[in-house]
CSV table of C-alpha atoms in Angstrom, one decimal:
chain,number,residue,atom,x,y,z
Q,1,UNK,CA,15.5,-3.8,-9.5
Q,2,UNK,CA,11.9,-4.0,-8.4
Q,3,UNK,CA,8.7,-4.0,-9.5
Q,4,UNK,CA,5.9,-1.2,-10.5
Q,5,UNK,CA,2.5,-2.7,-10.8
Q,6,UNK,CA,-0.3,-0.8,-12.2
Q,7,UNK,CA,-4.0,-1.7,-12.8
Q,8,UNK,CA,-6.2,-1.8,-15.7
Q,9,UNK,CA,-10.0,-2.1,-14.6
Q,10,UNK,CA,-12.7,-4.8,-15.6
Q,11,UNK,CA,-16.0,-5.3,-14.8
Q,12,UNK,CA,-17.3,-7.6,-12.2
Q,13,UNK,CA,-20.4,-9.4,-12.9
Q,14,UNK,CA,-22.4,-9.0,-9.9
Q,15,UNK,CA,-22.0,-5.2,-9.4
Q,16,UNK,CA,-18.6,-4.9,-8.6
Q,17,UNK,CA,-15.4,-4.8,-10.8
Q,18,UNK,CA,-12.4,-6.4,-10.9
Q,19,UNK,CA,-8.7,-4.7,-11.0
Q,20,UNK,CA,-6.1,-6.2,-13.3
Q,21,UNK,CA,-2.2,-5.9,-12.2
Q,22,UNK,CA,0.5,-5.5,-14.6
Q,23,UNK,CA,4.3,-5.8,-13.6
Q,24,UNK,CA,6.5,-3.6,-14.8
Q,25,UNK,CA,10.7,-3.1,-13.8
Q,26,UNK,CA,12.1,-0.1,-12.8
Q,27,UNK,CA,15.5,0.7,-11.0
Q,28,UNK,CA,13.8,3.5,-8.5
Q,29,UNK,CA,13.7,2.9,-4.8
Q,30,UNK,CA,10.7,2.9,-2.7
Q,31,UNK,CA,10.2,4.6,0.3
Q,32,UNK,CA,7.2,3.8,3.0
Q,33,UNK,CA,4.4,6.5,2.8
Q,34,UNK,CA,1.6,6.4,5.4
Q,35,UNK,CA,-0.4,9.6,6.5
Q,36,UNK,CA,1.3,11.8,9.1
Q,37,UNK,CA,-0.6,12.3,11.7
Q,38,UNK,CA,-2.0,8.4,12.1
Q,39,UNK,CA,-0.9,6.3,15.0
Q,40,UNK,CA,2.0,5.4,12.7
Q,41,UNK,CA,4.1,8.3,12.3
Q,42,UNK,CA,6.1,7.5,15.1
Q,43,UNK,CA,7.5,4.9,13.0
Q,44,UNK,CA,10.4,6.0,11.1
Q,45,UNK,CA,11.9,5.8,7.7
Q,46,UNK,CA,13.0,2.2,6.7
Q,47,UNK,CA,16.6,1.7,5.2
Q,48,UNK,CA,15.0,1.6,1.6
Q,49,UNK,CA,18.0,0.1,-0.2
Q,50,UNK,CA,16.8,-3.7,-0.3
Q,51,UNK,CA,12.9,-3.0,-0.2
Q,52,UNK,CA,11.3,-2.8,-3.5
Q,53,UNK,CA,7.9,-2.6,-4.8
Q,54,UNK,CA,5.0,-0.4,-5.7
Q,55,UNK,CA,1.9,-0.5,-7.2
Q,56,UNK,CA,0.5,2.0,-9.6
Q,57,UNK,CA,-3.3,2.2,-10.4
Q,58,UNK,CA,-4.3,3.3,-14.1
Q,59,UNK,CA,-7.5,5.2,-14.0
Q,60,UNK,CA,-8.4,8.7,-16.7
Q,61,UNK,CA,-9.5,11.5,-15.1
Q,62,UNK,CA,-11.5,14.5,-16.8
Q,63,UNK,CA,-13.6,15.3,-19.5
Q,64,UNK,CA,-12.4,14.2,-22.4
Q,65,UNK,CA,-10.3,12.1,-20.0
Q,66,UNK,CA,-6.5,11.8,-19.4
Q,67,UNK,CA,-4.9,8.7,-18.7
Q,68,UNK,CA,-3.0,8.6,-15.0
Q,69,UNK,CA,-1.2,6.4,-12.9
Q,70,UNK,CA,-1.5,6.7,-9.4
Q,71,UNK,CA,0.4,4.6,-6.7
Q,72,UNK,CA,-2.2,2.6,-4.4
Q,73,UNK,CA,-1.8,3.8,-0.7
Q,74,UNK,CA,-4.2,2.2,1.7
Q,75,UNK,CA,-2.0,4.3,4.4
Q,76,UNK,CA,-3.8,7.3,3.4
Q,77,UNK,CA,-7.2,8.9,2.1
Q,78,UNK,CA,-6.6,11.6,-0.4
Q,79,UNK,CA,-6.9,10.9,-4.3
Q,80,UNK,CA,-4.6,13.2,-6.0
Q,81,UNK,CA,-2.5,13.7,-9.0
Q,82,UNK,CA,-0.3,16.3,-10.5
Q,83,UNK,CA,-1.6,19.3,-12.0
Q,84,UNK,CA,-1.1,22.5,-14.1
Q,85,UNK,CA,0.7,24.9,-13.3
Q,86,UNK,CA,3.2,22.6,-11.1
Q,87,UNK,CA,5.3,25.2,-9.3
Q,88,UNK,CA,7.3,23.1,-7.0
Q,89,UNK,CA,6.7,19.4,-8.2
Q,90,UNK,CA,8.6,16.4,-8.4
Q,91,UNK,CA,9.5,15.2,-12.4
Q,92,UNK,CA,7.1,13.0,-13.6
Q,93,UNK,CA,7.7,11.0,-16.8
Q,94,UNK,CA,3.9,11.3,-18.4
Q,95,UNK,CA,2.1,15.1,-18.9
Q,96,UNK,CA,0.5,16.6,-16.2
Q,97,UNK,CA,-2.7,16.7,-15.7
Q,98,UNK,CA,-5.1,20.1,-17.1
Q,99,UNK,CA,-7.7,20.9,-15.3
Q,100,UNK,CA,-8.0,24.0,-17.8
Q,101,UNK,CA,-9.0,21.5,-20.5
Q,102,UNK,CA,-11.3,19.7,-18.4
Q,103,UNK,CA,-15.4,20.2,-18.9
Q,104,UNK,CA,-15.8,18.4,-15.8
Q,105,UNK,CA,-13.4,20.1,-13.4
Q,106,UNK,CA,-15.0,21.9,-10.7
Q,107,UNK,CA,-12.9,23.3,-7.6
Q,108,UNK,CA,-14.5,22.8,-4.0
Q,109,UNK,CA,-15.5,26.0,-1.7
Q,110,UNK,CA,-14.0,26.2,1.5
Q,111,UNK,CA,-16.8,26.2,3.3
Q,112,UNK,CA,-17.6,22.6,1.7
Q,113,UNK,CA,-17.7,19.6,4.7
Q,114,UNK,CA,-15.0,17.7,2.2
Q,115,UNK,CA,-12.2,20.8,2.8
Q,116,UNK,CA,-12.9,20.6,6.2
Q,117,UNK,CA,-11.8,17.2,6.7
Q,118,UNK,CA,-8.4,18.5,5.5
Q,119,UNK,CA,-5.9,20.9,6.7
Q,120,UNK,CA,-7.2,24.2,4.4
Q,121,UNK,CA,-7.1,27.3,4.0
Q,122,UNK,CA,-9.0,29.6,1.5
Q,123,UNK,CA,-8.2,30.8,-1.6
Q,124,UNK,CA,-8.6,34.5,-3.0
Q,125,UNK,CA,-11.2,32.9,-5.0
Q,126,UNK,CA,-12.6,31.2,-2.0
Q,127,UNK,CA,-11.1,27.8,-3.2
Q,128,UNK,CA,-10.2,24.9,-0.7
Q,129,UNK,CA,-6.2,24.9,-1.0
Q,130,UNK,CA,-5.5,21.5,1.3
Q,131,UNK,CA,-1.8,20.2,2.8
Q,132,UNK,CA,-1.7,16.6,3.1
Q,133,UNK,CA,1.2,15.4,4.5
Q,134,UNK,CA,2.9,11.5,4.6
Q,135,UNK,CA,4.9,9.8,6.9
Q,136,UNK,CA,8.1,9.9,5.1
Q,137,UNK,CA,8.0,13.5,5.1
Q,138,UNK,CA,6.3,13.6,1.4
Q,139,UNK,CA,3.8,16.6,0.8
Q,140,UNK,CA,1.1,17.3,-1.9
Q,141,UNK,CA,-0.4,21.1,-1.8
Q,142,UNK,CA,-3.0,22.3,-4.2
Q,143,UNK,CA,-6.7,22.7,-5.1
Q,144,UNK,CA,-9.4,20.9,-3.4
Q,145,UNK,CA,-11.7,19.7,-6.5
Q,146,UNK,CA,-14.3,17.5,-7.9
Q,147,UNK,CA,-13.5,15.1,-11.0
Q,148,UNK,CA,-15.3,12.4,-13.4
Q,149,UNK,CA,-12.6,9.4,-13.1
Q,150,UNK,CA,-13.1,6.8,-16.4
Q,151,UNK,CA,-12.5,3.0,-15.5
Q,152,UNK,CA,-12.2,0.6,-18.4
Q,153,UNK,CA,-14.5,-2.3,-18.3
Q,154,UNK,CA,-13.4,-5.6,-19.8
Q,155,UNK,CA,-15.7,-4.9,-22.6
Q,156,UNK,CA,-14.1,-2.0,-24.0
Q,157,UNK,CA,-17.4,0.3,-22.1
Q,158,UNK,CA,-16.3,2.9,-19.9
Q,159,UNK,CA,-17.6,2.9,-16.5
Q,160,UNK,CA,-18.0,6.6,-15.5
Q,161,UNK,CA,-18.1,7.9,-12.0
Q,162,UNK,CA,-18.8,11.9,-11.3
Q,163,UNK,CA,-18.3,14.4,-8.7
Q,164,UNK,CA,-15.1,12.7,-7.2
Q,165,UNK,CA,-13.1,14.5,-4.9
Q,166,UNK,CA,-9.6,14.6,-5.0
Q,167,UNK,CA,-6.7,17.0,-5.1
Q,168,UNK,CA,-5.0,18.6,-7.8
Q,169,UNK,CA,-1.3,18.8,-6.8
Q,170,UNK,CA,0.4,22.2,-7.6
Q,171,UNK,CA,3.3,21.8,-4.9
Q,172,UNK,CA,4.4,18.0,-4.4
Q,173,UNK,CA,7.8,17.3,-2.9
Q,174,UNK,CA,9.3,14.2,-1.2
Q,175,UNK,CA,10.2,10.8,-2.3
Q,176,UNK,CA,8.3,9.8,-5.4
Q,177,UNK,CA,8.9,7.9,-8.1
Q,178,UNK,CA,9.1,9.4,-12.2
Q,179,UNK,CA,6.7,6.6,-12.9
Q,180,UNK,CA,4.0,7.9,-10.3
Q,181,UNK,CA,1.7,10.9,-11.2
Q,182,UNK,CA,0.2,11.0,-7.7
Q,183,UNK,CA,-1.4,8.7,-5.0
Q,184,UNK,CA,-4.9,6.3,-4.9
Q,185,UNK,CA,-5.6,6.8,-1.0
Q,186,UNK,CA,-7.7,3.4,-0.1
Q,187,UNK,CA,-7.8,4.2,3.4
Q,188,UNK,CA,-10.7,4.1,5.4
Q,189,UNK,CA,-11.6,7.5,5.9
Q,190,UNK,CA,-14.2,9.6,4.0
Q,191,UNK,CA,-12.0,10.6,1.4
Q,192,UNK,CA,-10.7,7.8,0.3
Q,193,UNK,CA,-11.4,6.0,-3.5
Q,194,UNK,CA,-13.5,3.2,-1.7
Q,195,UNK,CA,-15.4,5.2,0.4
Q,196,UNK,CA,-16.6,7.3,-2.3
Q,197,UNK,CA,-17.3,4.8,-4.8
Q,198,UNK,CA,-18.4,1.9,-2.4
Q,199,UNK,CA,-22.3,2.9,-2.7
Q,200,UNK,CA,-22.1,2.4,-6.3
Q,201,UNK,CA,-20.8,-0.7,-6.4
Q,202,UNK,CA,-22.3,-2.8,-3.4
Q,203,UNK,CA,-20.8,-1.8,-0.3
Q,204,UNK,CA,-17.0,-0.6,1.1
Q,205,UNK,CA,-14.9,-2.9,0.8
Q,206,UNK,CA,-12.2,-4.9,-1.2
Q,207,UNK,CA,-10.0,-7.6,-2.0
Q,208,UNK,CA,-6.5,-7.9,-3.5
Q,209,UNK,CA,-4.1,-10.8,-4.4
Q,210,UNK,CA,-0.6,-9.4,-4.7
Q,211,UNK,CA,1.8,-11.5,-6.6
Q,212,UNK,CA,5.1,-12.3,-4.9
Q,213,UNK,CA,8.3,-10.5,-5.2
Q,214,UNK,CA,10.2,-11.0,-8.7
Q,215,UNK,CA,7.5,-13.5,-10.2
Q,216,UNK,CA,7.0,-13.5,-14.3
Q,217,UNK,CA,6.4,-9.9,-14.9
Q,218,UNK,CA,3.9,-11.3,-17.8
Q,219,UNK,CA,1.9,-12.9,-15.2
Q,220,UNK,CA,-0.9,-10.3,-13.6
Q,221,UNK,CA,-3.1,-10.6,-10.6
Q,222,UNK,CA,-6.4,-8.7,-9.4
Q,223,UNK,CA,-7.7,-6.6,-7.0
Q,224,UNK,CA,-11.9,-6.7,-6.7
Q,225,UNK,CA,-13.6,-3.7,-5.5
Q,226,UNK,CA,-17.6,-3.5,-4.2
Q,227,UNK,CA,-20.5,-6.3,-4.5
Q,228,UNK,CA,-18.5,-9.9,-5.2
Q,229,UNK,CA,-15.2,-9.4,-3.6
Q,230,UNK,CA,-15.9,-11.0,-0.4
Q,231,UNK,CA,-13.4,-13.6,0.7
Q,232,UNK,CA,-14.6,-16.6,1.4
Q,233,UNK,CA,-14.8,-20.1,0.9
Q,234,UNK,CA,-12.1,-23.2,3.0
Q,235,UNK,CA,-8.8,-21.6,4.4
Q,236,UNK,CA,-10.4,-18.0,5.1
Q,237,UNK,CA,-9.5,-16.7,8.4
Q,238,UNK,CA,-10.4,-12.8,9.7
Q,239,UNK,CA,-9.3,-10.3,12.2
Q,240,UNK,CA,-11.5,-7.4,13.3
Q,241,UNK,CA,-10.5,-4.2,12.5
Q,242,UNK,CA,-9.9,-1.9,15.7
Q,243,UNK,CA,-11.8,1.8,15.7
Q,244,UNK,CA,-8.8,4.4,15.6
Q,245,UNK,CA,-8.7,8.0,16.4
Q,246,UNK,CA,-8.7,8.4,12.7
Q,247,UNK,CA,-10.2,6.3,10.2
Q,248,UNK,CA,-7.6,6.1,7.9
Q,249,UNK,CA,-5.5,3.5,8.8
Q,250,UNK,CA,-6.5,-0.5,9.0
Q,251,UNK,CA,-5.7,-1.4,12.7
Q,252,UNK,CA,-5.7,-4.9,13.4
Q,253,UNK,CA,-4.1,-6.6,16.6
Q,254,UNK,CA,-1.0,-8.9,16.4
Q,255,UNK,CA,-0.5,-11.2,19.6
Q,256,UNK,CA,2.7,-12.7,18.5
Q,257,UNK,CA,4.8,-13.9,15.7
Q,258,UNK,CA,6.3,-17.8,15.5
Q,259,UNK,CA,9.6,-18.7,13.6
Q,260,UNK,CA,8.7,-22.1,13.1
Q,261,UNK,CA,7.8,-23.7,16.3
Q,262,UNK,CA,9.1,-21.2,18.7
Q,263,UNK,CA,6.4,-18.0,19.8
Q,264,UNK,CA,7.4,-14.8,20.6
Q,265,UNK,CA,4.8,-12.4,22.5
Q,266,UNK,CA,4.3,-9.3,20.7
Q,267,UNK,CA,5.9,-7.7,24.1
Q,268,UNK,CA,8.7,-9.5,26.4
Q,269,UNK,CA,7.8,-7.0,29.2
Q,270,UNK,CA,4.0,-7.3,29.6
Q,271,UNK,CA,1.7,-9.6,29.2
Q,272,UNK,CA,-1.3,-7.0,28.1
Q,273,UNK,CA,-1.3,-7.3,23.9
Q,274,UNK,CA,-2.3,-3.2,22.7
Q,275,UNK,CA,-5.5,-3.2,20.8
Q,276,UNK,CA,-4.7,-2.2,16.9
Q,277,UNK,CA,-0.8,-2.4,17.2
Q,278,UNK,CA,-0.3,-3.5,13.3
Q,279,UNK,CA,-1.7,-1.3,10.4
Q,280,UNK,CA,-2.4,-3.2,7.3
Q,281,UNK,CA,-0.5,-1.2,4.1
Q,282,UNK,CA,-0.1,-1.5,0.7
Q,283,UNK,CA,2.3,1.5,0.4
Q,284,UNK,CA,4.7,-0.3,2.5
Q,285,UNK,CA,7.0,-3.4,1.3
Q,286,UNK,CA,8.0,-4.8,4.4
Q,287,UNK,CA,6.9,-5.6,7.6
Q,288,UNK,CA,7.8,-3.2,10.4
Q,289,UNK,CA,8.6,-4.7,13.7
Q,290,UNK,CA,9.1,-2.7,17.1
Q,291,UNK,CA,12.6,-2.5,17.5
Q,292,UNK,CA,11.8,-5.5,20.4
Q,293,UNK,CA,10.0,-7.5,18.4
Q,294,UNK,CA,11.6,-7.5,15.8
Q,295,UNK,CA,15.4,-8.3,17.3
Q,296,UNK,CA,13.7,-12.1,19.3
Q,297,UNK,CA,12.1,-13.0,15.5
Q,298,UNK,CA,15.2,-12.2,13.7
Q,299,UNK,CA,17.9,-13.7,15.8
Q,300,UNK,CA,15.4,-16.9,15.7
Q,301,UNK,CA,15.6,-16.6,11.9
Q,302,UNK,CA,19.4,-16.2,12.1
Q,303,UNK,CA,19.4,-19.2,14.1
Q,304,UNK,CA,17.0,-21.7,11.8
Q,305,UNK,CA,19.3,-20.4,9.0
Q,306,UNK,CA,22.1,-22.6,8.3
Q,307,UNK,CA,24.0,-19.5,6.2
Q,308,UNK,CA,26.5,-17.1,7.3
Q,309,UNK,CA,24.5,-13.8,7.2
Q,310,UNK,CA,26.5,-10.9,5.1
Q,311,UNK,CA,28.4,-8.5,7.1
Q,312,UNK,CA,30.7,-6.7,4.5
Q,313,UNK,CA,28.1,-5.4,2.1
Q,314,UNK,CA,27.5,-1.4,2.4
Q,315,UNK,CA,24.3,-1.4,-0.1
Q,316,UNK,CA,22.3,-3.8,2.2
Q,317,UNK,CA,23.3,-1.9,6.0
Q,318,UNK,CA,22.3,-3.8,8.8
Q,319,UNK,CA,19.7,-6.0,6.8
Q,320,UNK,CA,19.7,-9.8,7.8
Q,321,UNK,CA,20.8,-11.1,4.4
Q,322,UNK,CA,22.7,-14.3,2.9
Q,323,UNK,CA,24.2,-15.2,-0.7
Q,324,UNK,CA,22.2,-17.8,-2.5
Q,325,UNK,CA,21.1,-18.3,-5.9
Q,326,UNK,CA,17.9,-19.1,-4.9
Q,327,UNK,CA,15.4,-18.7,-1.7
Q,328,UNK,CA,16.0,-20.3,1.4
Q,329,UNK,CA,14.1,-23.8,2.1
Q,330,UNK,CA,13.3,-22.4,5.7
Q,331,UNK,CA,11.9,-21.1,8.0
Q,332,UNK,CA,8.0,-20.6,8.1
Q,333,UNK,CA,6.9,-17.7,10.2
Q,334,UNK,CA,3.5,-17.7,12.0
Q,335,UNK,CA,1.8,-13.9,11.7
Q,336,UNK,CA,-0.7,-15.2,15.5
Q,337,UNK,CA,-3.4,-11.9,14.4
Q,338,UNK,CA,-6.6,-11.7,17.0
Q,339,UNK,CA,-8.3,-15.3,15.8
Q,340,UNK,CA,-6.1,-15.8,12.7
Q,341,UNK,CA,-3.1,-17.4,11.9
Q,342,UNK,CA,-1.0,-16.3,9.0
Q,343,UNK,CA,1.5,-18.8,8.1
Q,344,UNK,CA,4.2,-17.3,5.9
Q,345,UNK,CA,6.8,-19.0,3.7
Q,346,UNK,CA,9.8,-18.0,2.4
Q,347,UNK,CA,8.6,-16.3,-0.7
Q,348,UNK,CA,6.8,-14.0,1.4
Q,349,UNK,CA,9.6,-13.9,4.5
Q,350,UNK,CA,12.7,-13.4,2.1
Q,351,UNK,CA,13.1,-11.1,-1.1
Q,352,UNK,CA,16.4,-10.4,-3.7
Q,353,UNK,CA,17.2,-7.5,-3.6
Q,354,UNK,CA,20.0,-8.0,-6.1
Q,355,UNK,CA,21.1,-11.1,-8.0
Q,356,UNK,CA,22.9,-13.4,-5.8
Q,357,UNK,CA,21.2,-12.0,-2.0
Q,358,UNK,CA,18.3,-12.7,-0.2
Q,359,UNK,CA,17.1,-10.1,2.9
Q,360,UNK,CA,14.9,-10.9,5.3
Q,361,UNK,CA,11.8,-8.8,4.2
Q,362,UNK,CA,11.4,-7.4,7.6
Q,363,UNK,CA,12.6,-4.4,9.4
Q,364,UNK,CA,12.4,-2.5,12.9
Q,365,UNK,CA,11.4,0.4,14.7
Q,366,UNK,CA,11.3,2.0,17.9
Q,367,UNK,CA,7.2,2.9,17.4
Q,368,UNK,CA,4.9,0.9,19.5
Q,369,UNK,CA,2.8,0.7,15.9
Q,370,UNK,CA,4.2,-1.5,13.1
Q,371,UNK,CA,3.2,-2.1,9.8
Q,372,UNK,CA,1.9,-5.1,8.1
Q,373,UNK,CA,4.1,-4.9,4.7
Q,374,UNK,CA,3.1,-5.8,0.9
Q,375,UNK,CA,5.9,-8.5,0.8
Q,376,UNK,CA,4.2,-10.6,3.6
Q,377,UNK,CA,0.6,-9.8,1.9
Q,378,UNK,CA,1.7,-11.5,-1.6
Q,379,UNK,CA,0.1,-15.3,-2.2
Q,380,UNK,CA,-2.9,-14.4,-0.1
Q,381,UNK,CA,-6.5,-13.0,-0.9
Q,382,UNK,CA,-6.9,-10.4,1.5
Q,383,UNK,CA,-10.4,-8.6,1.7
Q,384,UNK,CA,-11.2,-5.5,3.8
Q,385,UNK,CA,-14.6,-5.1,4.8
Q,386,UNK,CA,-15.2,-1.6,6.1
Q,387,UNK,CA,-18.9,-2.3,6.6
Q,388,UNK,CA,-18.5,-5.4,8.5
Q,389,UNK,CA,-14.8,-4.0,10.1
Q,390,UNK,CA,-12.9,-6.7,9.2
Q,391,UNK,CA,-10.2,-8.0,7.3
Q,392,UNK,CA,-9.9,-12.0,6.0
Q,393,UNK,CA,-7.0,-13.9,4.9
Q,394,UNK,CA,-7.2,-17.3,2.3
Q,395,UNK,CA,-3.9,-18.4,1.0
Q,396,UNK,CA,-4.3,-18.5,-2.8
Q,397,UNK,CA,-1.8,-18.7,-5.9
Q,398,UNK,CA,-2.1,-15.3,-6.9
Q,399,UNK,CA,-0.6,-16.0,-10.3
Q,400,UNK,CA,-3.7,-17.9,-11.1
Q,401,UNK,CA,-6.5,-15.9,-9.1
């Protein structure tokens, strides 16, 4: 099992608005999806067996609007959902989306600076038809357009925004989830939900608190968008966010990870850290290590661990895992990011997969590029400052913020 989060909206009282997060179950597996073409994608597909989560924003689209839900990807830009006619799409358990019933539907010219910043061609009708390919080799292919998206404040008002770009999804293939009806990009580039919307609301950026793996699915959390969801305050440490080729993805620099007291350089072979080596992603459930990395951490782990690790389970691989009823006391893990210290504990460092097994929530690759995974994010307020180019971290009991 693992958990589908999606967000009901409520408004802020300084100019921004708040995001609600409901749990839901579901027995679907989720893959890692970041944008092909960012410094990530050579980063392969994780084993997705023992990795579970996702979270699905609820948002209406249209005029008179239609309710979606839309899986929140800061690895990527593009706001799209399935449409009508769906040639080649994946099944989807809600209706697609109508553009023909729309009053507010307007498709995008090609010779518009927003097609441009895609890969397009043109339509007979001089449309913007865009390809916009992921990491795990999922694709969305349709209609370039502009939208009025309907958020639901807390009292009852609607909070309208107009003219949003985003792509309607005729051909959509790849490893997607019944539940999903298309993807919230909240990456950094131009495209993206907060870039568009951050004017309007006080500035780009954003906070989340996620909740931990398998807590009370009647328990919800928040996410805060625009003017008011700074984090601040005792605790608060922050990172700066390193410029990329492409703006999408959020770059920060890792120096080193510690398994309790004992440090580990993000290399053995150089003493040089690369600039922007860990991309901060919501899309993502664990953290991804390079393959060098990752082997010094987990054998430490292994070691602090007074359990036998399973070895004759086929649905859990190569993972490090153990049989216990319940999490392991130990050990911490240290994340050492450029002048902030992330200190993780075992709700973030180990998740059940099934009833009776804990995994180490991290995984490995041969990239130079890893990812900073949702599982590791949970029990801390994280805000993203695109303004400022920075990203803070305050521990916080995310069932209660």
């Amino acid at each position: 099992m693992f958990l589908l989060l999606h967000f009901t909206f409520i408004e802020a009282n300084d100019g921004g608005f708040n995001v609600k997060l409901i749990r839901k179950k579901s027995p679907h597996i989720l893959s890692r999806r970041v944008l092909k073409g960012s410094p990530n994608t050579q980063i392969v597909q994780t084993k997705t067996n023992a990795y579970l989560g996702e979270y699905l924003m609820e948002l209406s689209i249209g005029t008179p609007p239609v309710t979606i839900f839309g899986t929140v990807d800061t690895g990527s830009d593009l706001i799209w959902t399935q449409c009508v006619p769906c040639d080649n799409c994946y099944k989807q358990l809600n209706p697609l989306f109508d553009p023909r019933k729309s009053n507010t539907y307007t498709n995008i010219s090609c010779q518009s600076n927003h097609c441009k910043k895609l890969i397009s061609m043109c339509s007979p009708q001089n449309g913007c038809n865009y390809t916009y390919d992921y990491a795990d080799s999922s694709r969305t292919q349709g209609a370039l357009a502009q939208e009025t998206l309907t958020l639901t404040s807390s009292t009852g008002k609607p909070v309208v925004l107009k003219d949003v770009v985003f792509g309607c999804g005729h051909n959509d293939t790849g490893v997607f989830d019944d539940h999903e009806m298309g993807i919230i990009g909240l990456g950094g580039g131009p495209l993206s939900l907060i870039s568009q919307i951050g004017s309007s609301f006080g500035g780009k950026r954003f906070s989340q608190c996620l909740l931990p793996f398998n807590t009370d699915e009647k328990i919800s959390s928040r996410m805060s968008f625009g003017k008011g969801s700074e984090v601040s305050g005792p605790g608060v440490v922050s990172t700066p966010l390193v410029d990329a080729p492409i703006p999408t993805p959020y770059l920060v620099t890792l120096l080193g990870i510690s398994v309790g007291h004992t440090y580990f350089p993000f290399s053995s072979s150089s003493n040089t850290v690369r600039k922007g080596n860990m991309n901060i992603d919501s899309g993502t459930p664990p953290t991804i290590l390079p393959q060098d990395l990752y082997d010094r951490v987990a054998a430490q782990v292994e070691k602090q661990v007074n359990l036998t690790p399973i070895r004759d389970d086929p649905d859990l691989g190569t993972q490090l895992c153990y049989r216990t009823t319940k999490n392991l006391n130990g050990p911490t893990l240290t994340a050492h990011f450029e002048g902030a210290d992330v200190l993780l504990t075992p709700i973030q460092i180990f998740i059940p997969p099934k009833d009776g097994v804990f995994c180490f929530a991290f995984a490995n690759d041969t990239g130079e590029v890893g990812i900073y995974g949702n599982f590791a994010q949970s029990n801390y307020l994280i805000g993203y400052d695109l303004d400022k180019k920075v990203v803070s971290f305050k521990p916080a009991d995310c069932t209660k913020h």
